[in-house]
Coordinates of C-alpha atoms (C1' of nucleotides) in Angstrom, one line a residue:
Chain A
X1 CA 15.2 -11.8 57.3
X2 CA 12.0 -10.0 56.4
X3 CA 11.1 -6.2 55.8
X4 CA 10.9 -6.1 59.1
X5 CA 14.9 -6.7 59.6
X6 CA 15.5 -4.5 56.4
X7 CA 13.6 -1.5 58.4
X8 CA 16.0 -2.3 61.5
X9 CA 19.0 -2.2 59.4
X10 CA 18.1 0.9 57.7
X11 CA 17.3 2.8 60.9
X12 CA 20.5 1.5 62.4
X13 CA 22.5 2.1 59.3
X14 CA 21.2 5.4 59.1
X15 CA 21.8 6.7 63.1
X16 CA 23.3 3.6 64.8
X17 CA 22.9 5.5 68.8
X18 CA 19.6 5.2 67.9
X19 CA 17.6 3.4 70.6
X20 CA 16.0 0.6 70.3
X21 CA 12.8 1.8 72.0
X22 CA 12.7 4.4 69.2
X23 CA 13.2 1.6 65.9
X24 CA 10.2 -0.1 68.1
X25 CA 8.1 2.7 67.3
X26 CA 9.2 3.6 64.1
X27 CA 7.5 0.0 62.8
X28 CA 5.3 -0.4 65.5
X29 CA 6.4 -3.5 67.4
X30 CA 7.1 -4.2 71.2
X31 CA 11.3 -3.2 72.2
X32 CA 12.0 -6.5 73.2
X33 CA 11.1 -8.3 70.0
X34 CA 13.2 -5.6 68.0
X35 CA 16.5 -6.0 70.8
X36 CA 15.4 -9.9 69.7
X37 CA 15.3 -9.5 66.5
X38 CA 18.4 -7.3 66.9
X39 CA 20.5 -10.0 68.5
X40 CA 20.0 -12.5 66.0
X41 CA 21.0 -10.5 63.2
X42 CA 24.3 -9.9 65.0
X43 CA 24.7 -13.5 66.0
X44 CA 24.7 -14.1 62.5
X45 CA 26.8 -11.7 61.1
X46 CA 24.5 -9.7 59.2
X47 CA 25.5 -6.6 61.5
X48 CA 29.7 -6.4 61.7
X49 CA 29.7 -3.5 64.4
X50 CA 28.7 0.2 65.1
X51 CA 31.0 2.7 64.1
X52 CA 31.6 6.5 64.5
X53 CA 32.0 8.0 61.5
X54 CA 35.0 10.8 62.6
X55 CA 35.7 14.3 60.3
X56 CA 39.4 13.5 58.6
X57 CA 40.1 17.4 58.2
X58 CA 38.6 17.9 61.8
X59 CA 41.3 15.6 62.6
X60 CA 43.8 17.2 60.7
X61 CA 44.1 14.8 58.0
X62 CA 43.8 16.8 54.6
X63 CA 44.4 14.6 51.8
X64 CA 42.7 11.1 50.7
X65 CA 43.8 8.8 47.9
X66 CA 43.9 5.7 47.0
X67 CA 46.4 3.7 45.9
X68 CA 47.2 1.6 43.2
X69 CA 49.4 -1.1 44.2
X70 CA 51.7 -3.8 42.8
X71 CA 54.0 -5.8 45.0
X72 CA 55.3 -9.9 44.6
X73 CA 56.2 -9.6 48.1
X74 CA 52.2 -9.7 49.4
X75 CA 53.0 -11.3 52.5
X76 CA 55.4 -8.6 53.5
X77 CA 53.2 -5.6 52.3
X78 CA 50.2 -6.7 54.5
X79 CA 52.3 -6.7 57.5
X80 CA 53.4 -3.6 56.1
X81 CA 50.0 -2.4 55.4
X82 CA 48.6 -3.6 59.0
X83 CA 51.0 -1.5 60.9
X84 CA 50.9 2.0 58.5
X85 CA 47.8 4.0 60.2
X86 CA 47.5 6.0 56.9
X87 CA 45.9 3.0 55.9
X88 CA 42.3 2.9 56.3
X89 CA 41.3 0.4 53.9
X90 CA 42.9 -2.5 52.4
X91 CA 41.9 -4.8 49.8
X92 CA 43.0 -7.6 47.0
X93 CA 42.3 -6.8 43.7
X94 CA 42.1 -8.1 40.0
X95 CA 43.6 -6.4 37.2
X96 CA 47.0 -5.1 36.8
X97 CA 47.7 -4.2 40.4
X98 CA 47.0 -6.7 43.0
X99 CA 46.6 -3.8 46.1
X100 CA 43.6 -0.8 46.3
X101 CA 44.3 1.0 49.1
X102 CA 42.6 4.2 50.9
X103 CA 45.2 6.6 52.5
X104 CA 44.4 9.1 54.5
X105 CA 47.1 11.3 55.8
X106 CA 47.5 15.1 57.2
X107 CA 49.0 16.4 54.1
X108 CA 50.3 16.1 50.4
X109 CA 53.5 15.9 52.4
X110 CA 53.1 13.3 54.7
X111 CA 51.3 11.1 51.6
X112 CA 54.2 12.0 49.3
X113 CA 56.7 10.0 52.5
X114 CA 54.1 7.2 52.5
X115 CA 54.8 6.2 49.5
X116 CA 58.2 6.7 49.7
X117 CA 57.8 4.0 52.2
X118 CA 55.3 1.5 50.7
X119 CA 57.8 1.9 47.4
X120 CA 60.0 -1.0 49.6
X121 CA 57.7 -3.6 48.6
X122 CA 56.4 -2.8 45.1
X123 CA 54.8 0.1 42.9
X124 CA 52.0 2.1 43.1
X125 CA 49.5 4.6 41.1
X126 CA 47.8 7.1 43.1
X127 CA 44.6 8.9 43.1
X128 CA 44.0 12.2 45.0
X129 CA 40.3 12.8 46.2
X130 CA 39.6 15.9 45.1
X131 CA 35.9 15.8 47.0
X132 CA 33.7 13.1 48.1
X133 CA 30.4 13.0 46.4
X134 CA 29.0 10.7 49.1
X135 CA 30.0 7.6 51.1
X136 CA 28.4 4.6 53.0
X137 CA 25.7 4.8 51.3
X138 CA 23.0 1.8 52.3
X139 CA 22.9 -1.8 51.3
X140 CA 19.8 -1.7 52.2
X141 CA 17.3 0.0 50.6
X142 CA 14.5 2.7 52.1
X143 CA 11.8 0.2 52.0
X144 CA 8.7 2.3 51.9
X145 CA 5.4 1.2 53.9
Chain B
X1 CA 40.3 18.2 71.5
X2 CA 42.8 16.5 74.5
X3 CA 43.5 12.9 74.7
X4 CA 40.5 12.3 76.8
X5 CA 38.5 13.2 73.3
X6 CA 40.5 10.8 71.2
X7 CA 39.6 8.3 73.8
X8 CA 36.2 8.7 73.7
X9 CA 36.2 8.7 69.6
X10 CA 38.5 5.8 69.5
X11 CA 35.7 3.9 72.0
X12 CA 33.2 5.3 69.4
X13 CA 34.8 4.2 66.2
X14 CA 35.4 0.6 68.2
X15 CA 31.6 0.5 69.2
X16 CA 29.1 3.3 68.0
X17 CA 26.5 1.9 70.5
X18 CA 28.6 1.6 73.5
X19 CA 27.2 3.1 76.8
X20 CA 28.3 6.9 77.8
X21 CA 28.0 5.1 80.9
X22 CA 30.8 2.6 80.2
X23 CA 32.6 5.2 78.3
X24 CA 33.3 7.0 81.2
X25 CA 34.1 4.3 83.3
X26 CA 36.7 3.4 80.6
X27 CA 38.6 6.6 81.1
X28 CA 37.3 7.8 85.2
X29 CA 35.3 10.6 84.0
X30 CA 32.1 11.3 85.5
X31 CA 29.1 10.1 83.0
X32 CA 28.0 13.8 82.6
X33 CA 31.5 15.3 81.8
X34 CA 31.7 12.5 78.8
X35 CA 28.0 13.5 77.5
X36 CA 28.7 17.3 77.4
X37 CA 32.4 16.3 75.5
X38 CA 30.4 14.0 73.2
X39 CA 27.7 17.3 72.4
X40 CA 30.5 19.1 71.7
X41 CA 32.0 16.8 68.9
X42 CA 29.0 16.1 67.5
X43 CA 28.3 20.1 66.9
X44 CA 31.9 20.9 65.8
X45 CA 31.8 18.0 63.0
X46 CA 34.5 15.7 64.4
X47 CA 31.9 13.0 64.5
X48 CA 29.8 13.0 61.1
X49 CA 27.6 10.2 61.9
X50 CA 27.0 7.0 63.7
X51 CA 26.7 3.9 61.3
X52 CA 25.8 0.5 61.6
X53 CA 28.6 -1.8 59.7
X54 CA 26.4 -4.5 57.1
X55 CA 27.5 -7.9 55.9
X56 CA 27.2 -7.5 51.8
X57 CA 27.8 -11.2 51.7
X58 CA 25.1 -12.2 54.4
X59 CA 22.6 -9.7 52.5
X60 CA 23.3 -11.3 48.9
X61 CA 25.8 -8.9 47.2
X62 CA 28.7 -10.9 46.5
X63 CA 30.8 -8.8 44.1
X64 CA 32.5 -5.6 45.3
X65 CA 34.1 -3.8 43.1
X66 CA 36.2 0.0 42.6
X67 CA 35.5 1.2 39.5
X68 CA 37.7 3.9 37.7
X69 CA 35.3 6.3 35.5
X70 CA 36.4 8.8 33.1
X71 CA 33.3 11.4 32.3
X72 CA 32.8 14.6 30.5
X73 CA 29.4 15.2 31.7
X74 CA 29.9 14.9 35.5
X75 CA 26.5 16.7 36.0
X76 CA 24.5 14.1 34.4
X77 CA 27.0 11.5 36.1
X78 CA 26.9 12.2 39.5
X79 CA 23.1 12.6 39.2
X80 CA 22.7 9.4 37.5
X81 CA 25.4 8.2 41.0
X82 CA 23.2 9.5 43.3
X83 CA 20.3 7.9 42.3
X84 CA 22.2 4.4 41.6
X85 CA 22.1 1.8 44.9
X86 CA 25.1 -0.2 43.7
X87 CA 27.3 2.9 44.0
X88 CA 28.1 2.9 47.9
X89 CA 30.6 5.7 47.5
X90 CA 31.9 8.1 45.3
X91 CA 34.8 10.4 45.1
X92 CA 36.0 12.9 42.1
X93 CA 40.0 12.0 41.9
X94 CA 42.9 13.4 40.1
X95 CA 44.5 11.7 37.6
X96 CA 43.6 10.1 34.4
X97 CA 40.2 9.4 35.3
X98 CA 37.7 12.4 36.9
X99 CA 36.1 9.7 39.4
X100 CA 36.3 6.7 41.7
X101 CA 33.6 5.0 43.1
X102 CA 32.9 2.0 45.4
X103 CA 30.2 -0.5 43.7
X104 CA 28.7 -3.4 45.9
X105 CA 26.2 -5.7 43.5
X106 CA 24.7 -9.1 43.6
X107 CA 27.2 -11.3 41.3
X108 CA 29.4 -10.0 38.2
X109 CA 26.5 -10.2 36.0
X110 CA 25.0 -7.6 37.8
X111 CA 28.1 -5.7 37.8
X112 CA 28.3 -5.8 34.3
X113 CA 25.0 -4.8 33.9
X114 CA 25.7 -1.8 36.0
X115 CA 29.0 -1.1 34.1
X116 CA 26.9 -1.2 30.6
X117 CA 24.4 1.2 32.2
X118 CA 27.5 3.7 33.5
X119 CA 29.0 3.7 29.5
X120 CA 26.3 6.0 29.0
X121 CA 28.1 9.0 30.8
X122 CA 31.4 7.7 30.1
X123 CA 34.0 4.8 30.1
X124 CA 35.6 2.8 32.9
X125 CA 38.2 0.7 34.3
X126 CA 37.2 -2.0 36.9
X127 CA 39.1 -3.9 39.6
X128 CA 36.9 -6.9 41.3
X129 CA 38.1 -7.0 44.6
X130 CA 38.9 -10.5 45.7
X131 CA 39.1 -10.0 49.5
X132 CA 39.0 -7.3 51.9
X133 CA 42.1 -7.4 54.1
X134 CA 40.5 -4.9 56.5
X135 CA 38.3 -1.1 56.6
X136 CA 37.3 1.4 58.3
X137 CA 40.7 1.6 60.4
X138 CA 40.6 4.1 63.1
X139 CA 41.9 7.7 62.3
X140 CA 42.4 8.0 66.0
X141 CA 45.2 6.2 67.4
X142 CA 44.6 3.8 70.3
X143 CA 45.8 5.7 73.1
X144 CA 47.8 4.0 75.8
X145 CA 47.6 5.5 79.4
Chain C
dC1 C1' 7.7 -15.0 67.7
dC2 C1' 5.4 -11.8 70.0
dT3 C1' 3.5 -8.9 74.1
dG4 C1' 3.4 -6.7 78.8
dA5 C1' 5.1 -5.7 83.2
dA6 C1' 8.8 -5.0 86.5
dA7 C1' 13.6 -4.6 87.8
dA8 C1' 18.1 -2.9 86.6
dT9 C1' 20.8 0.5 83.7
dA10 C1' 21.6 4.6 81.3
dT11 C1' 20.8 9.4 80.1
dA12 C1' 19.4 14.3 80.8
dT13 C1' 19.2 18.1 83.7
dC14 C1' 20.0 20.2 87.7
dG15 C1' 22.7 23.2 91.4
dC16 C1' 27.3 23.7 92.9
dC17 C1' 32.6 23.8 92.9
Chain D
dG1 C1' 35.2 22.1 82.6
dG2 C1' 33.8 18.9 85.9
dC3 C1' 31.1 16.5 89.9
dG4 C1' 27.0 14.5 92.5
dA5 C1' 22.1 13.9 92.8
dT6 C1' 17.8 13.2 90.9
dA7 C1' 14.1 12.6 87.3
dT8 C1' 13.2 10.5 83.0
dA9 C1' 14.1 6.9 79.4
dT10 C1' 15.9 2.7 78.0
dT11 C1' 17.2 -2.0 78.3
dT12 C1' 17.0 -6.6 80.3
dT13 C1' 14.5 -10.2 82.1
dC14 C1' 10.7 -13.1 82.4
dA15 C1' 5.9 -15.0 82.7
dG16 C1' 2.3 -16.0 79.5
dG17 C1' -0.1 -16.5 74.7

DNA sequence: CCTGAAAATATATCGCC
DNA sequence: GGCGATATATTTTCAGG
């Protein structure tokens, strides 16, 4: 892992459909030592996949929170959790609630039922995003020539 | 926006760099037909972006964290978010506290040196997540034939 | 580890239905 | 909208430093 894999990472992380021809030009350095160089940082894990980033409200799904959760029955809740597509995200926490969640669903209504749902297993706190600032952004920083 | 579309975003948010070429053997559409759908995504705003997925472990940030912030000078805050690297997203919420963002750092000393460096602008409430049960679910539904 | 060249794939752009 | 055919790019593979 040099800059040389930082610059990879950041080109992919930035457009990930770019091609590999292109990164090789970008840091002037043949295509197969980049799709090489490429490979290995997969095989190790570095890279966890590609993913399109979709539009919720092009979708149809207005309103994002996140949830605050607290449940003593975890191993029920994650099932729970697995199979509930308003679920995007899910993760263990410390602190007072063991559960974050991001929810995404098509409206105040539909999150409102959710809950209703999740309030089986536990109880919640929930945020509403009003807007998103800005998301993803790198772990890799723009490392300059 | 049919069911073939959902397919080919639900291939996309499986594998960003996937083929259009293996796309469209996936759902027996000419290669052609699936580019000029694609296009069309892409200039509506379904898709926002392609992104490749990063290992924070495998690139030395080992502590993620959410972090509640309460602010009453949002200008100077989100300015000073923008410009900070361990703040990987950021949302303005409702509730108690005016924002939520996503913090990836090092270790917990570097968390709390971020955290001392946010009481500037406001105070906060953290939760150290302790594992990530999954992310990034699909907002498409995988689509049986 | 890297380069360069050649073979195999994939994509963009047609004209046509 | 979609198809087939073709021209251009890209990726894979491999011999050689």
């Amino acid at each position: 892992m040099d800059r040389i894999d930082y610059k990879i990472l950041a080109a992919l992380h930035d457009n990930a459909r770019i091609s590999i021809s292109e990164i090789s030009r970008m840091i002037a350095m043949s295509q197969p030592a980049v799709t090489e160089r490429l490979r290995k940082m997969e095989d190790q894990g570095v890279i966890t996949g590609y993913r399109a980033e979709l539009s919720p409200t092009k979708l149809g799904k207005h309103t994002t929170a996140f949830v605050l959760f607290k449940s003593n029955s975890c191993k029920e809740f994650e099932a729970f959790g697995e199979a509930s597509p308003e679920i995007i995200d899910l993760y263990r926490t410390s602190g007072e609630y063991n559960y974050l969640m991001k929810v995404v669903t098509e409206s105040s209504e539909t999150l409102a039922a959710f809950l209703d749902a999740c309030h089986v297993f536990g109880f919640s706190t929930t945020l509403v995003v009003l807007s998103t600032r800005f998301e993803d952004k790198s772990l890799v920083e723009g490392i300059e020539d």
